């Protein structure tokens, strides 16, 4: 297959073509067709937004999961419309109200700063909706301190899970969850991711569960996820106390 270098060739054209090949099983000799729901549609994926969420927590996984053949990814909130992030600088639009959704194949709860996380764990209506939807899901997932919200809903008790490194001890001591400092952790149908960027790793793992490894690899290549950061400073287990403190301070100062 030859890709033209003409001005009409765009990133969207290329990705669209790649997605079509993946969906048809022609992306490679070893690629298998994606497993679909019995009605022929792809998975219904709902990502919950709430005031003060961290921007990459929902949008990173959405970038991955929206490439799953046939998937329908929808941003949800208590009320449709723009929802502000923890910094207040950016808003993401929720298309549907939680009350309009009574079942999902995949539920994803993003994390937030202290303000957003605490408010969500003290929101009985949100926690009840999460419990209700969880009864219908094949996979219930979280990113960052979204695991704390799942735990507050009573879904992670006695399970292993991960979360943002600074919230790990709190998750374990408060909710009876065994905290594992890993990029993502699966416990039954629950898949939790560590902080912020780890949501992309978790979403690729989830994409493989929803389809197959070859499709997930093709999605990873399609979004060119090949992280090569300029610093080896992203692992809290290897960071000095000074760097950990500075990281927490910077995050707190950036949040409203």
mmCIF file of C-alpha atoms in Angstrom, residues 23 27 34 41-42 68 71-72 101 217 222 238 254:
data_model
loop_
_atom_site.group_PDB
_atom_site.id
_atom_site.type_symbol
_atom_site.label_atom_id
_atom_site.label_comp_id
_atom_site.label_asym_id
_atom_site.label_seq_id
_atom_site.Cartn_x
_atom_site.Cartn_y
_atom_site.Cartn_z
ATOM 1 C CA UNK A 23 -11.659 -3.508 11.097
ATOM 2 C CA UNK A 27 -3.828 -4.754 8.638
ATOM 3 C CA UNK A 34 -12.428 -7.541 16.365
ATOM 4 C CA UNK A 41 -22.199 -3.021 17.263
ATOM 5 C CA UNK A 42 -18.976 -2.252 19.061
ATOM 6 C CA UNK A 68 -11.578 0.364 18.682
ATOM 7 C CA UNK A 71 -16.778 1.533 19.572
ATOM 8 C CA UNK A 72 -18.974 4.386 20.712
ATOM 9 C CA UNK A 101 -27.630 6.287 30.498
ATOM 10 C CA UNK A 217 -0.889 -2.781 18.588
ATOM 11 C CA UNK A 222 -1.905 4.671 14.684
ATOM 12 C CA UNK A 238 12.581 6.062 42.099
ATOM 13 C CA UNK A 254 -1.926 24.679 39.262
#
